[in-house]
Structure formats: C-alpha cells, structure tokens
C-alpha cells in the first residue's frame, strides 16, 4: 500500500452504482467474518442515513464517532468497529475532500483493515484513497440491470489511476444468487466472459436469513451461523485476506510511502 499518510491499516472498498444489490449487508457481514478470522476491523459508512449501524443493533451513530460492537451471541469473536461520516457539504472542494479522506484513514489507524461502504456520490473518495492501493469489491445482482450498469462501473474505475499511472480495477461478486434459476446462471456466464478472474468464483446465495438477521439487528453470521449463506460470506472474507492481507503491527510506525 502506498500513501502519504502514516497508518497501520489496509483498505478495502465496497461500491455499487445502483441500490438494492446488498452492498451494506456485504460490508457489515464481511466485517464480522474478518473479525472471526482474527482481524481488527473498522467499517466506515459514507452513505447518508445508511443501514450499516442497524446491522449492529444501532439505529444511528453520531458522525465521526467510532463505536465498537461485540457479537450478540455467545461467540468469542472480537468486536467490530463502525464509524459514520456525514458527507453533506464536505466533498465540494479539494481541501474538504482531502480533510475527510485524512480523517477516514486516521480513524482506521491501529486496525488491520478499513472497509469503506462507498455510495455513488462518494466515488471521489476512491480517487483520494487510490494510492493506498485499495481492493475494491463491487456486488452485482444476477439480473439484467447489473449487466447494463457494469460498463458504467468499469468506465468509472478505469478512469482512476494512482500516482504511478496504474488503473484501479475492481473485483465483483454475485449477491443474492440462486443456482436453480436459469436467468441467474445466464447472467453469471455473461459476467464471466466480460470480467474473467475479476468475478469471484464464490457467489453469495439468496437466503431469507440475511433480511431476517437485519430485522434482529445483527448479521447473518450471528443469526444463522450454520446457514450455507454464512459460509458464502466467510469464503469471500477468506478471498479478501488472500488478495489483500491484513496490515500487521510491525508497520505501526512506518509511513505508507516507505513500505
């Protein structure tokens, strides 16, 4: 990772161009899954009045305040930290963007990983954080709407380069996938042809347990740990750790640009 900021954190961003694809659910559940695999994780919500706190039993978190949430069930996994940022009026100038980006990275210090829930309007933040070489994961619904919007997402990220001119190419994961539906299988094949290895071989299956868990103020890993969909999230978390290993304490005093 490369940055001018001193920090001990690796960055992962989740982005979607359209709503309803399960981005926030993926952020929250990946946070729990990464914690279960030994990481100290900070989840950052950049969406106005987002749902992220609800997955941890809170309806609202004051902007800029980092809160930690332990699992609601009897497991020994470490807590997950959550912070919400209010972007209203703070992305209008270069200086405002710089200040907010620095604040987000500063909050992530002393964590193994910073996971950012990015809304479409916050795409400028990706440009600000690109020199951290973040891993960007885009959830896709297995429908024609995602097929149509894919090229717009690809154009957006191909227009983002780091200080060395390297393009930021996102990875994609199918969410709410049902292998018994011909349409879902056909859409997956379309994505495979267009994206190759950037489409994860793991898909997150469709399951009512995900929305049931949200109604209880928790992630599906807590609500239904033995459900097949819970294993899907754990598989995605393992993949993320393989392509973007967590930061280690030995880098705590080293500037990103020196790594």
Tab-separated table of C-alpha atoms in Angstrom:
chain	number	residue	atom	x	y	z
A	1	UNK	CA	0.000	0.000	0.000
A	2	UNK	CA	1.206	3.487	-0.792
A	3	UNK	CA	0.089	6.744	0.747
A	4	UNK	CA	1.392	9.962	2.218
A	5	UNK	CA	-0.470	9.180	5.430
A	6	UNK	CA	1.036	7.281	8.335
A	7	UNK	CA	-1.285	4.398	9.145
A	8	UNK	CA	-1.341	0.724	10.045
A	9	UNK	CA	-4.317	-0.380	8.009
A	10	UNK	CA	-5.151	-1.974	4.670
A	11	UNK	CA	-8.088	-0.550	2.758
A	12	UNK	CA	-10.980	-2.405	1.152
A	13	UNK	CA	-13.807	-0.514	-0.549
A	14	UNK	CA	-17.255	-1.795	-1.494
A	15	UNK	CA	-19.010	0.148	-4.206
A	16	UNK	CA	-22.156	-0.100	-6.288
A	17	UNK	CA	-23.620	2.117	-8.967
A	18	UNK	CA	-27.203	1.084	-8.188
A	19	UNK	CA	-29.021	0.372	-4.952
A	20	UNK	CA	-30.559	-2.865	-3.811
A	21	UNK	CA	-27.597	-5.131	-4.591
A	22	UNK	CA	-26.751	-5.828	-0.933
A	23	UNK	CA	-23.662	-3.633	-0.596
A	24	UNK	CA	-24.237	-2.575	3.008
A	25	UNK	CA	-25.172	-6.109	4.025
A	26	UNK	CA	-21.911	-7.282	2.483
A	27	UNK	CA	-19.904	-4.622	4.348
A	28	UNK	CA	-21.439	-5.491	7.719
A	29	UNK	CA	-21.196	-9.249	7.289
A	30	UNK	CA	-17.662	-9.121	5.912
A	31	UNK	CA	-16.736	-7.131	8.998
A	32	UNK	CA	-17.989	-9.947	11.214
A	33	UNK	CA	-16.369	-12.582	9.000
A	34	UNK	CA	-12.980	-10.832	9.020
A	35	UNK	CA	-13.178	-10.439	12.790
A	36	UNK	CA	-13.938	-14.155	13.078
A	37	UNK	CA	-10.735	-14.765	11.123
A	38	UNK	CA	-8.684	-12.727	13.560
A	39	UNK	CA	-8.727	-9.218	12.102
A	40	UNK	CA	-9.350	-5.945	13.908
A	41	UNK	CA	-11.730	-4.187	11.518
A	42	UNK	CA	-13.144	-0.681	11.164
A	43	UNK	CA	-16.212	-0.312	8.942
A	44	UNK	CA	-16.804	3.162	7.517
A	45	UNK	CA	-20.232	4.233	6.297
A	46	UNK	CA	-20.159	7.096	3.790
A	47	UNK	CA	-23.854	6.955	2.952
A	48	UNK	CA	-26.334	9.440	4.350
A	49	UNK	CA	-28.693	7.740	6.818
A	50	UNK	CA	-27.217	4.365	5.859
A	51	UNK	CA	-28.258	0.993	7.229
A	52	UNK	CA	-24.819	-0.079	8.405
A	53	UNK	CA	-25.350	0.714	12.128
A	54	UNK	CA	-28.616	-1.269	12.116
A	55	UNK	CA	-26.684	-4.496	11.455
A	56	UNK	CA	-25.074	-3.889	14.848
A	57	UNK	CA	-28.249	-3.045	16.739
A	58	UNK	CA	-27.960	0.770	16.499
A	59	UNK	CA	-30.335	2.998	14.564
A	60	UNK	CA	-27.909	5.900	14.461
A	61	UNK	CA	-24.286	6.676	15.286
A	62	UNK	CA	-23.161	10.320	15.616
A	63	UNK	CA	-20.952	11.299	12.654
A	64	UNK	CA	-17.247	10.812	13.285
A	65	UNK	CA	-17.733	8.728	16.454
A	66	UNK	CA	-16.154	5.258	16.365
A	67	UNK	CA	-18.287	2.634	18.092
A	68	UNK	CA	-17.318	-0.980	18.771
A	69	UNK	CA	-19.854	-3.811	18.689
A	70	UNK	CA	-19.337	-7.276	20.115
A	71	UNK	CA	-21.291	-10.213	18.679
A	72	UNK	CA	-24.803	-10.578	20.093
A	73	UNK	CA	-24.431	-14.311	20.509
A	74	UNK	CA	-22.162	-16.420	22.694
A	75	UNK	CA	-19.073	-16.494	20.494
A	76	UNK	CA	-15.586	-15.262	21.252
A	77	UNK	CA	-15.017	-13.276	18.061
A	78	UNK	CA	-13.558	-9.785	18.659
A	79	UNK	CA	-15.748	-6.703	18.259
A	80	UNK	CA	-16.175	-4.802	15.003
A	81	UNK	CA	-15.786	-1.017	14.985
A	82	UNK	CA	-18.098	1.242	12.973
A	83	UNK	CA	-17.867	4.940	12.096
A	84	UNK	CA	-20.303	7.044	10.082
A	85	UNK	CA	-19.277	10.134	8.120
A	86	UNK	CA	-21.639	12.865	7.012
A	87	UNK	CA	-20.566	13.851	3.507
A	88	UNK	CA	-23.099	16.683	3.200
A	89	UNK	CA	-21.197	19.767	2.067
A	90	UNK	CA	-17.822	18.129	2.686
A	91	UNK	CA	-16.949	16.996	-0.815
A	92	UNK	CA	-17.348	20.300	-2.572
A	93	UNK	CA	-13.723	21.443	-2.652
A	94	UNK	CA	-10.339	19.763	-2.974
A	95	UNK	CA	-9.413	20.837	0.549
A	96	UNK	CA	-12.642	19.470	2.035
A	97	UNK	CA	-12.087	16.173	0.244
A	98	UNK	CA	-8.514	15.980	1.472
A	99	UNK	CA	-9.537	16.637	5.082
A	100	UNK	CA	-12.267	13.992	5.010
A	101	UNK	CA	-10.027	11.391	3.372
A	102	UNK	CA	-7.359	12.016	6.018
A	103	UNK	CA	-9.990	11.689	8.740
A	104	UNK	CA	-11.164	8.344	7.359
A	105	UNK	CA	-7.627	6.950	7.208
A	106	UNK	CA	-6.764	8.352	10.640
A	107	UNK	CA	-9.780	6.592	12.158
A	108	UNK	CA	-8.504	3.366	10.643
A	109	UNK	CA	-5.155	3.514	12.406
A	110	UNK	CA	-4.331	0.584	14.682
A	111	UNK	CA	-6.750	-1.655	12.792
A	112	UNK	CA	-5.828	-4.483	10.473
A	113	UNK	CA	-8.341	-3.370	7.865
A	114	UNK	CA	-10.511	-0.413	6.913
A	115	UNK	CA	-13.642	-1.377	4.973
A	116	UNK	CA	-15.462	1.532	3.341
A	117	UNK	CA	-19.100	1.423	2.218
A	118	UNK	CA	-18.982	3.714	-0.812
A	119	UNK	CA	-22.024	5.335	-2.345
A	120	UNK	CA	-22.079	6.543	-5.944
A	121	UNK	CA	-21.768	10.154	-4.813
A	122	UNK	CA	-18.609	9.302	-2.869
A	123	UNK	CA	-16.668	7.998	-5.852
A	124	UNK	CA	-14.297	10.959	-5.451
A	125	UNK	CA	-13.122	9.289	-2.233
A	126	UNK	CA	-11.770	6.371	-4.261
A	127	UNK	CA	-9.590	8.832	-6.156
A	128	UNK	CA	-8.351	10.238	-2.857
A	129	UNK	CA	-7.537	6.786	-1.472
A	130	UNK	CA	-6.220	5.203	-4.660
A	131	UNK	CA	-2.575	5.372	-3.535
A	132	UNK	CA	-3.415	3.032	-0.667
A	133	UNK	CA	-3.956	0.537	-3.495
A	134	UNK	CA	-7.324	-0.497	-2.069
A	135	UNK	CA	-9.093	-3.683	-3.030
A	136	UNK	CA	-12.441	-2.633	-4.484
A	137	UNK	CA	-15.248	-5.182	-4.414
A	138	UNK	CA	-18.492	-4.483	-6.284
A	139	UNK	CA	-21.552	-6.641	-5.516
A	140	UNK	CA	-23.708	-7.476	-8.519
A	141	UNK	CA	-27.278	-8.687	-8.557
A	142	UNK	CA	-27.811	-11.558	-11.027
A	143	UNK	CA	-30.171	-9.549	-13.221
A	144	UNK	CA	-30.175	-7.521	-16.423
A	145	UNK	CA	-29.938	-4.232	-14.525
A	146	UNK	CA	-26.467	-5.194	-13.302
A	147	UNK	CA	-25.480	-6.342	-16.787
A	148	UNK	CA	-26.453	-2.929	-18.162
A	149	UNK	CA	-24.740	-0.941	-15.384
A	150	UNK	CA	-21.499	-2.972	-15.479
A	151	UNK	CA	-19.907	-0.931	-18.268
A	152	UNK	CA	-20.565	2.303	-16.373
A	153	UNK	CA	-18.799	0.890	-13.321
A	154	UNK	CA	-15.874	-0.300	-15.446
A	155	UNK	CA	-15.525	3.120	-17.114
A	156	UNK	CA	-15.585	4.842	-13.742
A	157	UNK	CA	-12.751	2.777	-12.309
A	158	UNK	CA	-10.676	2.708	-15.485
A	159	UNK	CA	-10.616	6.483	-15.184
A	160	UNK	CA	-8.994	6.256	-11.750
A	161	UNK	CA	-5.212	5.882	-11.642
A	162	UNK	CA	-2.697	6.077	-8.826
A	163	UNK	CA	0.368	8.329	-8.712
A	164	UNK	CA	2.262	5.827	-10.881
A	165	UNK	CA	-0.426	5.706	-13.555
A	166	UNK	CA	-1.815	2.293	-12.636
A	167	UNK	CA	-5.536	1.717	-13.164
A	168	UNK	CA	-7.741	0.640	-10.274
A	169	UNK	CA	-9.568	-2.464	-11.471
A	170	UNK	CA	-12.352	-3.668	-9.175
A	171	UNK	CA	-13.382	-7.215	-8.384
A	172	UNK	CA	-17.006	-8.326	-8.477
A	173	UNK	CA	-19.134	-10.773	-6.512
A	174	UNK	CA	-22.599	-12.056	-7.345
A	175	UNK	CA	-25.030	-11.469	-4.493
A	176	UNK	CA	-28.482	-12.971	-3.902
A	177	UNK	CA	-27.615	-15.735	-6.370
A	178	UNK	CA	-29.944	-18.701	-6.962
A	179	UNK	CA	-28.339	-21.519	-8.952
A	180	UNK	CA	-31.773	-23.038	-9.650
A	181	UNK	CA	-32.773	-20.067	-11.834
A	182	UNK	CA	-31.764	-20.127	-15.492
A	183	UNK	CA	-31.576	-16.327	-15.637
A	184	UNK	CA	-29.076	-16.218	-12.782
A	185	UNK	CA	-26.908	-18.841	-14.475
A	186	UNK	CA	-27.044	-16.975	-17.780
A	187	UNK	CA	-26.151	-13.653	-16.158
A	188	UNK	CA	-23.245	-15.270	-14.333
A	189	UNK	CA	-21.901	-16.580	-17.646
A	190	UNK	CA	-22.154	-13.101	-19.176
A	191	UNK	CA	-20.173	-11.658	-16.298
A	192	UNK	CA	-17.573	-14.428	-16.520
A	193	UNK	CA	-16.970	-13.670	-20.194
A	194	UNK	CA	-16.639	-9.941	-19.556
A	195	UNK	CA	-14.704	-9.971	-16.281
A	196	UNK	CA	-12.694	-13.188	-16.254
A	197	UNK	CA	-10.879	-13.680	-12.948
A	198	UNK	CA	-12.223	-10.405	-11.585
A	199	UNK	CA	-15.560	-12.132	-10.990
A	200	UNK	CA	-15.174	-14.104	-7.775
A	201	UNK	CA	-15.766	-17.820	-8.111
A	202	UNK	CA	-17.712	-17.502	-4.870
A	203	UNK	CA	-21.308	-16.285	-5.083
A	204	UNK	CA	-23.438	-15.242	-2.135
A	205	UNK	CA	-26.634	-17.217	-2.425
A	206	UNK	CA	-30.117	-15.820	-1.943
A	207	UNK	CA	-31.376	-16.501	1.551
A	208	UNK	CA	-34.165	-15.037	3.700
A	209	UNK	CA	-31.855	-15.393	6.703
A	210	UNK	CA	-29.972	-12.243	5.623
A	211	UNK	CA	-33.018	-9.957	5.900
A	212	UNK	CA	-34.249	-11.795	8.991
A	213	UNK	CA	-30.906	-11.071	10.644
A	214	UNK	CA	-31.196	-7.368	9.806
A	215	UNK	CA	-34.637	-7.282	11.445
A	216	UNK	CA	-32.957	-8.595	14.607
A	217	UNK	CA	-30.168	-6.006	14.427
A	218	UNK	CA	-27.371	-8.415	13.570
A	219	UNK	CA	-25.558	-10.022	10.676
A	220	UNK	CA	-26.435	-13.442	9.326
A	221	UNK	CA	-23.212	-14.841	10.803
A	222	UNK	CA	-24.674	-14.244	14.242
A	223	UNK	CA	-28.287	-15.026	13.363
A	224	UNK	CA	-27.725	-18.229	11.395
A	225	UNK	CA	-24.058	-19.240	11.644
A	226	UNK	CA	-24.702	-22.706	10.220
A	227	UNK	CA	-26.670	-21.499	7.193
A	228	UNK	CA	-24.980	-22.036	3.808
A	229	UNK	CA	-25.136	-18.288	3.112
A	230	UNK	CA	-22.973	-17.661	6.183
A	231	UNK	CA	-20.287	-19.860	4.684
A	232	UNK	CA	-20.538	-17.813	1.489
A	233	UNK	CA	-19.607	-14.664	3.393
A	234	UNK	CA	-16.759	-16.463	5.145
A	235	UNK	CA	-15.466	-17.618	1.743
A	236	UNK	CA	-15.483	-14.043	0.433
A	237	UNK	CA	-13.664	-12.876	3.567
A	238	UNK	CA	-11.016	-15.567	3.057
A	239	UNK	CA	-10.616	-14.477	-0.568
A	240	UNK	CA	-10.184	-10.848	0.525
A	241	UNK	CA	-7.486	-11.849	3.004
A	242	UNK	CA	-5.685	-13.770	0.253
A	243	UNK	CA	-5.558	-10.847	-2.205
A	244	UNK	CA	-5.171	-8.126	0.441
A	245	UNK	CA	-3.513	-9.477	3.603
A	246	UNK	CA	-4.290	-7.541	6.787
A	247	UNK	CA	-1.864	-4.923	7.999
A	248	UNK	CA	0.466	-6.048	10.778
A	249	UNK	CA	1.622	-4.300	13.922
A	250	UNK	CA	5.208	-4.169	12.686
A	251	UNK	CA	4.196	-1.364	10.307
A	252	UNK	CA	2.656	0.798	13.014
A	253	UNK	CA	5.375	3.470	12.903
A	254	UNK	CA	6.175	3.247	9.201
A	255	UNK	CA	4.722	5.660	6.661
A	256	UNK	CA	2.747	4.088	3.834
A	257	UNK	CA	5.110	5.528	1.242
A	258	UNK	CA	8.046	3.755	2.896
A	259	UNK	CA	6.529	0.261	2.720
